[in-house]
Amino acid sequence: MAVRSGFSSRLGFVAAAAGSAVGLGNIWKFPFEVGAGGGGIFLIMYLSFCFLLCFPVMVAEIAIGRKTQRNPVGAFKVLGFPKWSIIGKLGLISGVLILSYYNVVAGWAFGYFIEMVMGNFSIGEQFGDYIKDVVKVGAYGIVFMGTTAFIVSKGIAGGIEKAAKLLMPTLVIIILSLVVYALTLDNAWDGIKFYLVPDISEVKLEVIYKALGQAFFSLSLGMGALITYGSYVGKNENIISSAVLITLADVGIAFIAGLMMFPLVFSQGLPPNGGPGLIFVTLPGVFGSLGGGLGVFIGSLFFLLLSFAALTSTVSLLEVPVSYVVDELDVRRTKAVWLVALVIFVVGLPSLIGNGYSAMFTNFITYIGDENATNFMDFVGHVANDSFLPLGGFLISIFAAYIWKKPSFYGEISKGYPEFENSIWSKYLGFGVRFLCPTILGLLFILTVLDRFFGIVIIAG
Ligand code: TRP
């Protein structure tokens, strides 16, 4: 087996994994999912899922990756359970599907950077036309996928780490400044109320399901991205504290993105359930209202940093299928990178043209039982993020708890954290992987299948 180039330091791993986690999921997707899911109630479900269900899965992924030093398919073979590499295969499919449309949205964000540089603050009102302009957004998509591929081809320590360390903190500072600014606007507090005060009547199976998908998506879990990243982590590192840092960074940034968005949305008199256009419609006007020079500066910086946040995520998404092709199919890294990137770009074409340009992909009728016409991108999101990721998490927890089993699993964690087995963390983790994840993820999966395919509604909605 080839010697792996590791991360240069502990902070390097945490920064890269947090860079993977923090992305469009936090700043673009999270606010509109909260908006569509009824506000505060979605926030509470999302937070609970992150800490109770996702955290144990995250630890398991990192431990499996570090133990085996492999990609998500090879990892299970190395551990001696080749049948379970189905988890990795499912993960590969999820990764390809997610990156295929994620890259499209990343291209939109990057294009907004250019619009802001040019002082085009009215782009928000033309968002519909903007995403329909497939030549333009297609070109941005090519630039974005190309940059991602270039970074991945440079190998893990060289590219990913460095960018993440500097840019994330800057992004946080801008968002916090916008939170402060947003709170001075009219009706801002209605937005805060919507965001933070839960309305129990909004609990619906669909919302639970979305919140769960969002938790996995946001933390980059359930498809082996952290198995891959974990494979580059040193044996003397503390997996638990790394996972805590990654989770807090990710959840924290999503949370402040919400604090920023809802006051802005309410102050502009827009409906909070504006869907995927939410940030793209709302923010340019806000930057415009800051006045010429300042608006250009803050606006372009914001979308530039958002593009970087997306880039550290696309890098991790591409790394998974690439590490599979390199390890298992024995293809040279550079070749694997460009080949996989090309395939994913092509898989993403229906998502690219399914936002107004192509009627067929814009009104893509989805799975059985859904009366709403959904565009291709939403459809892929439904399948990949909301269904495959939690399913992957379910299988990973069962694998760690009942197949790989406690002595091996805990032994791996203990390598960088000798007191682990006597700590409260081992109980929390044990309860999570053995009980909470299998039952709750399993139950939600069954409920959703019953609801969707058999019309048996247990949680009304
Ligand atoms: N977590 C990223 C975001 O919130 C997206 C992402 C990157 C991802 N890598 C992943 C999602 C792996 C699932 C699995 O933007």
Coordinates of C-alpha atoms and ligand atoms in Angstrom, one line a residue:
M1 CA 0.0 0.0 0.0
A2 CA 1.2 3.5 -0.8
V3 CA 2.4 5.6 2.0
R4 CA -0.2 8.3 2.6
S5 CA 0.8 11.9 3.0
G6 CA -0.8 12.9 6.2
F7 CA -2.1 16.2 7.4
S8 CA 0.7 18.4 8.7
S9 CA -0.8 18.9 12.1
R10 CA -3.8 18.2 14.3
L11 CA -5.2 21.6 13.5
G12 CA -4.7 20.7 9.8
F13 CA -7.0 17.8 10.1
V14 CA -9.6 19.6 12.1
A15 CA -9.4 22.6 9.8
A16 CA -9.8 20.4 6.7
A17 CA -12.7 18.4 8.1
A18 CA -14.4 21.6 9.4
G19 CA -13.7 23.0 5.9
S20 CA -15.4 20.1 4.4
A21 CA -18.4 20.5 6.8
V22 CA -18.7 24.2 6.5
G23 CA -19.9 25.2 3.1
L24 CA -23.0 26.0 1.1
G25 CA -24.8 23.6 3.4
N26 CA -24.5 26.1 6.3
I27 CA -25.0 29.4 4.5
W28 CA -27.1 28.6 1.5
K29 CA -29.0 25.5 2.4
F30 CA -29.5 25.7 6.1
P31 CA -31.4 29.0 6.2
F32 CA -33.8 28.0 3.4
E33 CA -34.4 24.6 5.0
V34 CA -35.2 26.4 8.3
G35 CA -37.5 28.7 6.4
A36 CA -39.3 25.9 4.6
G37 CA -39.4 23.8 7.8
G38 CA -41.3 26.3 9.9
G39 CA -38.5 28.1 11.7
G40 CA -37.5 27.4 15.3
I41 CA -38.8 23.8 15.3
F42 CA -36.5 22.9 12.5
L43 CA -33.6 24.5 14.3
I44 CA -34.2 22.4 17.4
M45 CA -34.5 19.2 15.5
Y46 CA -31.4 19.9 13.5
L47 CA -29.4 20.7 16.6
S48 CA -30.6 17.5 18.4
F49 CA -29.8 15.4 15.4
C50 CA -26.3 16.8 15.1
F51 CA -25.4 16.1 18.7
L52 CA -27.3 12.9 19.4
L53 CA -27.1 11.1 16.1
C54 CA -24.4 12.6 13.9
F55 CA -21.7 13.0 16.5
P56 CA -21.4 9.2 17.2
V57 CA -21.4 8.5 13.4
M58 CA -18.7 11.1 12.9
V59 CA -16.4 9.5 15.5
A60 CA -17.1 6.1 13.9
E61 CA -16.2 7.3 10.5
I62 CA -12.9 8.9 11.6
A63 CA -11.9 5.8 13.6
I64 CA -12.6 3.5 10.7
G65 CA -10.6 5.7 8.4
R66 CA -7.7 6.0 10.6
K67 CA -7.6 2.3 11.5
T68 CA -7.7 1.2 7.9
Q69 CA -5.9 4.1 6.0
R70 CA -8.3 3.5 3.2
N71 CA -11.1 4.9 1.1
P72 CA -14.6 4.1 2.2
V73 CA -14.9 1.0 0.0
G74 CA -11.5 -0.4 0.8
A75 CA -11.8 0.3 4.5
F76 CA -14.4 -2.4 5.2
K77 CA -12.4 -4.9 3.2
V78 CA -9.2 -4.1 5.2
L79 CA -11.2 -4.7 8.4
G80 CA -12.2 -8.1 7.1
F81 CA -15.9 -7.4 6.3
P82 CA -15.9 -7.0 2.6
K83 CA -19.7 -7.3 2.4
W84 CA -20.0 -4.1 4.4
S85 CA -18.1 -2.2 1.8
I86 CA -21.6 -1.7 0.4
I87 CA -21.6 1.3 2.8
G88 CA -18.7 2.7 0.9
K89 CA -20.3 2.1 -2.4
L90 CA -23.5 3.8 -1.3
G91 CA -21.3 6.6 -0.2
L92 CA -19.6 6.9 -3.6
I93 CA -23.0 7.2 -5.2
S94 CA -24.0 9.8 -2.7
G95 CA -20.8 11.8 -3.2
V96 CA -21.1 11.8 -6.9
L97 CA -24.7 12.9 -6.8
I98 CA -24.2 15.6 -4.2
L99 CA -21.1 17.1 -5.9
S100 CA -22.9 17.1 -9.2
Y101 CA -25.5 19.7 -8.1
Y102 CA -23.4 21.3 -5.3
N103 CA -21.0 22.4 -8.0
V104 CA -23.8 24.1 -9.8
V105 CA -24.7 26.2 -6.7
A106 CA -21.1 26.9 -6.0
G107 CA -20.9 28.2 -9.5
W108 CA -23.8 30.5 -8.8
A109 CA -22.1 31.8 -5.6
F110 CA -18.8 32.4 -7.5
G111 CA -20.7 34.3 -10.2
Y112 CA -22.3 36.4 -7.5
F113 CA -18.8 37.4 -6.4
I114 CA -18.2 38.8 -9.9
E115 CA -21.6 40.5 -10.0
M116 CA -20.8 42.2 -6.6
V117 CA -17.3 43.3 -7.8
M118 CA -19.2 45.0 -10.7
G119 CA -21.6 46.6 -8.3
N120 CA -24.6 44.8 -9.7
F121 CA -26.8 44.9 -6.6
S122 CA -30.0 44.3 -8.6
I123 CA -28.9 40.8 -9.5
G124 CA -31.1 39.5 -6.6
E125 CA -34.2 40.6 -8.5
Q126 CA -32.9 38.9 -11.6
F127 CA -31.9 35.7 -9.9
G128 CA -34.4 33.6 -11.9
D129 CA -32.9 34.8 -15.2
Y130 CA -29.4 34.5 -13.8
I131 CA -29.7 30.7 -13.1
K132 CA -31.4 30.2 -16.4
D133 CA -28.4 31.6 -18.3
V134 CA -26.8 28.2 -18.8
V135 CA -23.8 29.5 -20.7
K136 CA -22.8 31.8 -17.9
V137 CA -23.5 29.6 -15.0
G138 CA -22.2 26.7 -16.9
A139 CA -18.9 28.5 -17.3
Y140 CA -18.8 29.2 -13.6
G141 CA -19.5 25.6 -13.0
I142 CA -16.5 24.6 -15.1
V143 CA -14.3 27.0 -13.3
F144 CA -15.4 25.7 -10.0
M145 CA -15.0 22.0 -10.8
G146 CA -11.7 22.7 -12.5
T147 CA -10.4 24.5 -9.4
T148 CA -11.6 21.7 -7.2
A149 CA -9.9 19.1 -9.3
F150 CA -6.7 21.1 -9.4
I151 CA -6.6 21.2 -5.6
V152 CA -7.4 17.6 -5.2
S153 CA -4.7 16.6 -7.7
K154 CA -2.1 18.4 -5.5
G155 CA -2.8 15.9 -2.7
I156 CA -4.2 16.2 0.7
A157 CA -1.8 18.2 2.8
G158 CA -0.8 20.6 0.1
G159 CA -4.0 22.1 -1.0
I160 CA -6.9 21.7 1.4
E161 CA -5.4 22.6 4.7
K162 CA -3.9 25.9 4.0
A163 CA -6.8 27.6 2.6
A164 CA -9.2 26.5 5.3
K165 CA -7.2 27.9 8.2
L166 CA -7.3 31.5 7.2
L167 CA -10.6 31.8 5.3
M168 CA -13.0 30.3 7.7
P169 CA -12.4 32.8 10.5
T170 CA -12.7 35.7 8.1
L171 CA -16.1 34.4 6.9
V172 CA -17.3 34.1 10.5
I173 CA -16.3 37.8 11.1
I174 CA -18.3 39.0 8.1
I175 CA -21.3 37.0 9.0
L176 CA -21.3 38.3 12.6
S177 CA -21.0 41.8 11.3
L178 CA -24.0 41.2 9.1
V179 CA -25.9 39.8 12.1
V180 CA -25.3 43.0 13.9
Y181 CA -26.3 45.1 10.9
A182 CA -29.4 43.0 10.3
L183 CA -30.6 43.5 13.8
T184 CA -30.8 47.2 13.3
L185 CA -33.3 46.9 10.5
D186 CA -37.1 47.1 10.7
N187 CA -38.9 43.9 11.6
A188 CA -35.6 42.2 12.4
W189 CA -36.9 40.8 15.6
D190 CA -39.8 39.1 13.9
G191 CA -37.1 37.2 12.0
I192 CA -35.3 36.3 15.1
K193 CA -38.6 35.1 16.6
F194 CA -39.4 33.0 13.6
Y195 CA -35.9 31.5 13.8
L196 CA -35.6 30.8 17.5
V197 CA -39.1 30.3 18.9
P198 CA -40.4 26.8 17.9
D199 CA -44.0 26.3 16.7
I200 CA -44.8 22.7 17.7
S201 CA -47.7 22.6 15.1
E202 CA -45.0 22.5 12.4
V203 CA -43.7 19.1 13.4
K204 CA -44.3 16.9 10.4
L205 CA -42.6 13.8 9.2
E206 CA -41.4 15.7 6.1
V207 CA -39.7 18.3 8.3
I208 CA -38.1 15.7 10.6
Y209 CA -36.8 14.0 7.6
K210 CA -35.4 17.2 6.1
A211 CA -33.8 18.2 9.4
L212 CA -32.1 14.8 9.6
G213 CA -30.8 15.0 6.1
Q214 CA -29.6 18.5 6.7
A215 CA -27.7 17.4 9.9
F216 CA -25.9 14.7 8.0
F217 CA -25.3 16.9 4.9
S218 CA -24.0 19.8 7.0
L219 CA -21.5 17.6 8.9
S220 CA -20.4 15.8 5.7
L221 CA -21.5 12.5 7.2
G222 CA -22.9 9.3 6.0
M223 CA -20.9 8.8 2.8
G224 CA -17.5 8.1 4.1
A225 CA -16.0 11.6 3.5
L226 CA -14.6 11.4 7.0
I227 CA -13.5 7.8 6.6
T228 CA -11.4 9.2 3.8
Y229 CA -10.2 12.2 5.8
G230 CA -9.7 10.0 8.9
S231 CA -7.4 7.9 6.9
Y232 CA -4.9 10.8 6.8
V233 CA -5.0 11.4 10.6
G234 CA -2.1 10.5 12.9
K235 CA -2.4 7.7 15.5
N236 CA -1.7 10.0 18.4
E237 CA -4.5 12.3 17.8
N238 CA -7.6 12.5 19.9
I239 CA -10.5 11.6 17.7
I240 CA -13.1 12.7 20.2
S241 CA -11.9 16.2 20.7
S242 CA -11.4 16.6 17.0
A243 CA -15.0 15.5 16.4
V244 CA -16.2 17.9 19.0
L245 CA -14.4 20.8 17.4
I246 CA -15.6 19.9 13.9
T247 CA -19.2 19.6 15.1
L248 CA -19.2 22.9 17.1
A249 CA -17.6 24.8 14.2
D250 CA -20.1 23.5 11.7
V251 CA -23.2 23.9 13.9
G252 CA -22.0 27.3 15.1
I253 CA -21.6 28.7 11.6
A254 CA -25.0 27.4 10.5
F255 CA -26.5 28.9 13.5
I256 CA -25.1 32.4 12.9
A257 CA -26.0 32.2 9.2
G258 CA -29.6 31.8 10.4
L259 CA -29.2 34.8 12.7
M260 CA -28.1 36.8 9.8
M261 CA -30.7 35.6 7.3
F262 CA -34.0 35.8 9.0
P263 CA -33.8 39.4 10.2
L264 CA -32.8 40.3 6.6
V265 CA -35.6 38.3 5.1
F266 CA -38.2 39.7 7.4
S267 CA -36.9 43.3 7.1
Q268 CA -37.3 43.0 3.3
G269 CA -40.8 41.7 3.7
L270 CA -40.0 38.4 1.9
P271 CA -41.5 35.1 2.8
P272 CA -39.0 32.9 4.8
N273 CA -39.8 29.9 2.7
G274 CA -38.2 31.3 -0.4
G275 CA -36.4 28.1 -1.3
P276 CA -32.9 27.8 -2.8
G277 CA -33.0 31.4 -4.0
L278 CA -33.2 32.8 -0.4
I279 CA -29.6 34.1 0.0
F280 CA -29.2 34.9 -3.6
V281 CA -32.4 37.1 -3.7
T282 CA -32.0 38.7 -0.3
L283 CA -28.3 39.5 0.1
P284 CA -27.5 41.7 -2.9
G285 CA -30.1 44.3 -1.9
V286 CA -28.6 44.3 1.6
F287 CA -25.1 44.9 0.2
G288 CA -26.5 47.6 -2.1
S289 CA -28.1 49.4 0.9
L290 CA -24.7 49.6 2.5
G291 CA -23.8 52.2 -0.2
G292 CA -21.5 52.0 -3.2
G293 CA -18.0 51.4 -2.1
L294 CA -18.7 49.6 1.1
G295 CA -21.4 47.5 -0.6
V296 CA -19.0 46.3 -3.3
F297 CA -16.4 45.6 -0.7
I298 CA -18.5 43.6 1.7
G299 CA -20.6 42.0 -1.0
S300 CA -17.7 40.7 -3.0
L301 CA -15.8 39.6 0.0
F302 CA -18.9 37.7 1.3
F303 CA -19.4 35.8 -2.0
L304 CA -15.7 35.2 -2.4
L305 CA -15.5 33.6 1.0
L306 CA -18.7 31.7 0.4
S307 CA -17.0 30.3 -2.7
F308 CA -14.0 29.3 -0.7
A309 CA -16.2 27.6 1.9
A310 CA -17.8 25.8 -0.9
L311 CA -14.4 24.9 -2.4
T312 CA -13.2 23.2 0.8
S313 CA -16.4 21.2 0.6
T314 CA -16.2 20.3 -3.0
V315 CA -12.7 19.2 -2.5
S316 CA -13.8 16.7 0.2
L317 CA -16.6 15.5 -2.0
L318 CA -14.3 14.9 -4.9
E319 CA -11.6 13.3 -2.7
V320 CA -13.9 10.3 -1.9
P321 CA -14.4 8.9 -5.3
V322 CA -10.9 9.8 -6.3
S323 CA -9.3 8.0 -3.4
Y324 CA -11.5 5.0 -4.3
V325 CA -10.3 5.0 -7.9
V326 CA -6.7 5.5 -6.9
D327 CA -6.6 2.8 -4.2
E328 CA -9.0 0.2 -5.6
L329 CA -8.6 0.6 -9.3
D330 CA -5.0 1.5 -9.2
V331 CA -5.2 4.6 -11.4
R332 CA -2.7 7.4 -11.1
R333 CA -3.9 10.2 -8.9
T334 CA -3.9 13.0 -11.4
K335 CA -5.6 11.0 -14.1
A336 CA -8.2 9.8 -11.6
V337 CA -8.9 13.3 -10.4
W338 CA -9.6 14.8 -13.9
L339 CA -11.6 11.8 -15.0
V340 CA -13.8 11.7 -12.0
A341 CA -14.3 15.5 -12.1
L342 CA -15.4 15.3 -15.7
V343 CA -17.9 12.5 -15.0
I344 CA -19.4 14.4 -12.1
F345 CA -19.7 17.5 -14.1
V346 CA -21.7 15.6 -16.7
V347 CA -23.9 14.0 -14.1
G348 CA -24.6 17.6 -12.9
L349 CA -25.8 18.9 -16.3
P350 CA -29.5 18.1 -15.6
S351 CA -29.2 20.1 -12.4
L352 CA -27.5 22.9 -14.2
I353 CA -30.2 23.2 -16.9
G354 CA -33.0 22.3 -14.6
N355 CA -33.4 25.8 -13.2
G356 CA -35.5 27.3 -15.9
Y357 CA -33.6 26.6 -19.0
S358 CA -34.9 23.1 -19.6
A359 CA -38.6 22.6 -18.9
M360 CA -38.2 18.9 -18.5
F361 CA -35.6 19.1 -15.8
T362 CA -37.1 22.1 -14.2
N363 CA -40.4 20.3 -13.6
F364 CA -38.9 16.9 -13.0
I365 CA -41.7 14.8 -11.6
T366 CA -40.1 12.9 -8.8
Y367 CA -40.8 9.7 -7.0
I368 CA -44.2 8.2 -6.6
G369 CA -46.6 10.0 -4.4
D370 CA -45.2 13.5 -4.7
E371 CA -47.8 15.8 -6.1
N372 CA -45.4 18.7 -6.4
A373 CA -43.3 19.0 -9.6
T374 CA -39.7 19.3 -8.3
N375 CA -36.7 20.3 -10.3
F376 CA -33.9 17.9 -10.9
M377 CA -31.6 19.4 -8.3
D378 CA -34.2 19.1 -5.5
F379 CA -34.8 15.6 -6.6
V380 CA -31.2 14.6 -6.4
G381 CA -31.0 16.3 -3.0
H382 CA -33.9 14.3 -1.8
V383 CA -32.4 11.0 -2.8
A384 CA -28.8 11.7 -1.9
N385 CA -28.7 14.0 1.1
D386 CA -32.0 13.3 2.7
S387 CA -32.2 9.5 2.1
F388 CA -28.7 8.1 1.4
L389 CA -26.8 10.0 4.0
P390 CA -29.0 9.0 7.0
L391 CA -29.1 5.5 5.6
G392 CA -25.3 5.5 5.4
G393 CA -25.2 6.8 9.0
F394 CA -27.5 4.0 10.1
L395 CA -25.3 1.4 8.5
I396 CA -22.1 2.9 9.9
S397 CA -23.4 2.9 13.4
I398 CA -24.5 -0.7 13.2
F399 CA -21.2 -1.7 11.7
A400 CA -19.2 0.1 14.4
A401 CA -21.3 -1.2 17.3
Y402 CA -22.2 -4.8 16.2
I403 CA -19.8 -5.9 13.5
W404 CA -16.5 -4.1 14.2
K405 CA -17.4 -4.2 17.9
K406 CA -16.4 -2.3 20.9
P407 CA -12.9 -3.6 21.6
S408 CA -11.6 -2.7 18.1
F409 CA -13.7 0.5 17.8
Y410 CA -12.8 1.8 21.2
G411 CA -9.2 0.6 20.9
E412 CA -8.8 2.8 17.9
I413 CA -10.1 5.8 19.7
S414 CA -8.0 5.1 22.8
K415 CA -4.8 5.3 20.8
G416 CA -4.9 9.1 20.8
Y417 CA -6.9 9.3 24.0
P418 CA -5.8 6.7 26.6
E419 CA -8.4 7.6 29.2
F420 CA -11.2 7.3 26.7
E421 CA -12.7 4.0 28.0
N422 CA -13.2 5.4 31.5
S423 CA -14.6 8.7 30.3
I424 CA -18.2 9.9 29.9
W425 CA -17.5 10.1 26.2
S426 CA -17.4 6.3 25.9
K427 CA -20.8 6.0 27.4
Y428 CA -22.3 8.7 25.2
L429 CA -20.7 7.2 22.2
G430 CA -21.8 3.7 23.1
F431 CA -25.4 4.8 23.7
G432 CA -25.3 6.6 20.4
V433 CA -23.9 3.9 18.1
R434 CA -25.5 0.9 19.8
F435 CA -28.9 2.3 20.6
L436 CA -29.9 5.8 19.4
C437 CA -28.6 5.8 15.9
P438 CA -29.9 2.3 14.9
T439 CA -33.3 2.8 16.4
I440 CA -34.0 6.4 15.5
L441 CA -32.5 6.4 12.1
G442 CA -34.0 3.0 11.4
L443 CA -37.4 4.1 12.6
L444 CA -37.4 7.3 10.6
F445 CA -36.4 5.4 7.5
I446 CA -39.3 3.0 7.9
L447 CA -41.8 5.7 8.7
T448 CA -40.7 7.6 5.6
V449 CA -41.0 4.6 3.3
L450 CA -44.4 3.8 4.7
D451 CA -45.5 7.3 4.3
R452 CA -44.1 7.9 0.9
F453 CA -44.7 4.6 -0.9
F454 CA -47.6 3.0 1.0
G455 CA -49.5 6.1 2.1
I456 CA -49.5 5.0 5.8
V457 CA -49.2 8.2 7.7
I458 CA -48.0 7.8 11.3
I459 CA -46.8 11.3 12.0
A460 CA -49.3 13.6 10.3
G461 CA -48.2 16.4 8.1
Ligands
TRP1 N1 -21.0 19.7 4.4 C1 -20.9 20.4 3.3 C2 -21.7 21.6 3.4 O1 -22.4 21.8 4.3 C3 -21.2 19.6 2.0 C4 -20.3 18.4 2.0 C5 -19.0 18.3 1.8 C6 -20.8 17.1 2.2 N2 -18.6 17.0 1.9 C7 -19.7 16.2 2.1 C8 -22.0 16.5 2.4 C9 -19.8 14.9 2.3 C10 -22.1 15.2 2.6 C11 -21.0 14.3 2.6 O2 -21.8 22.5 2.5

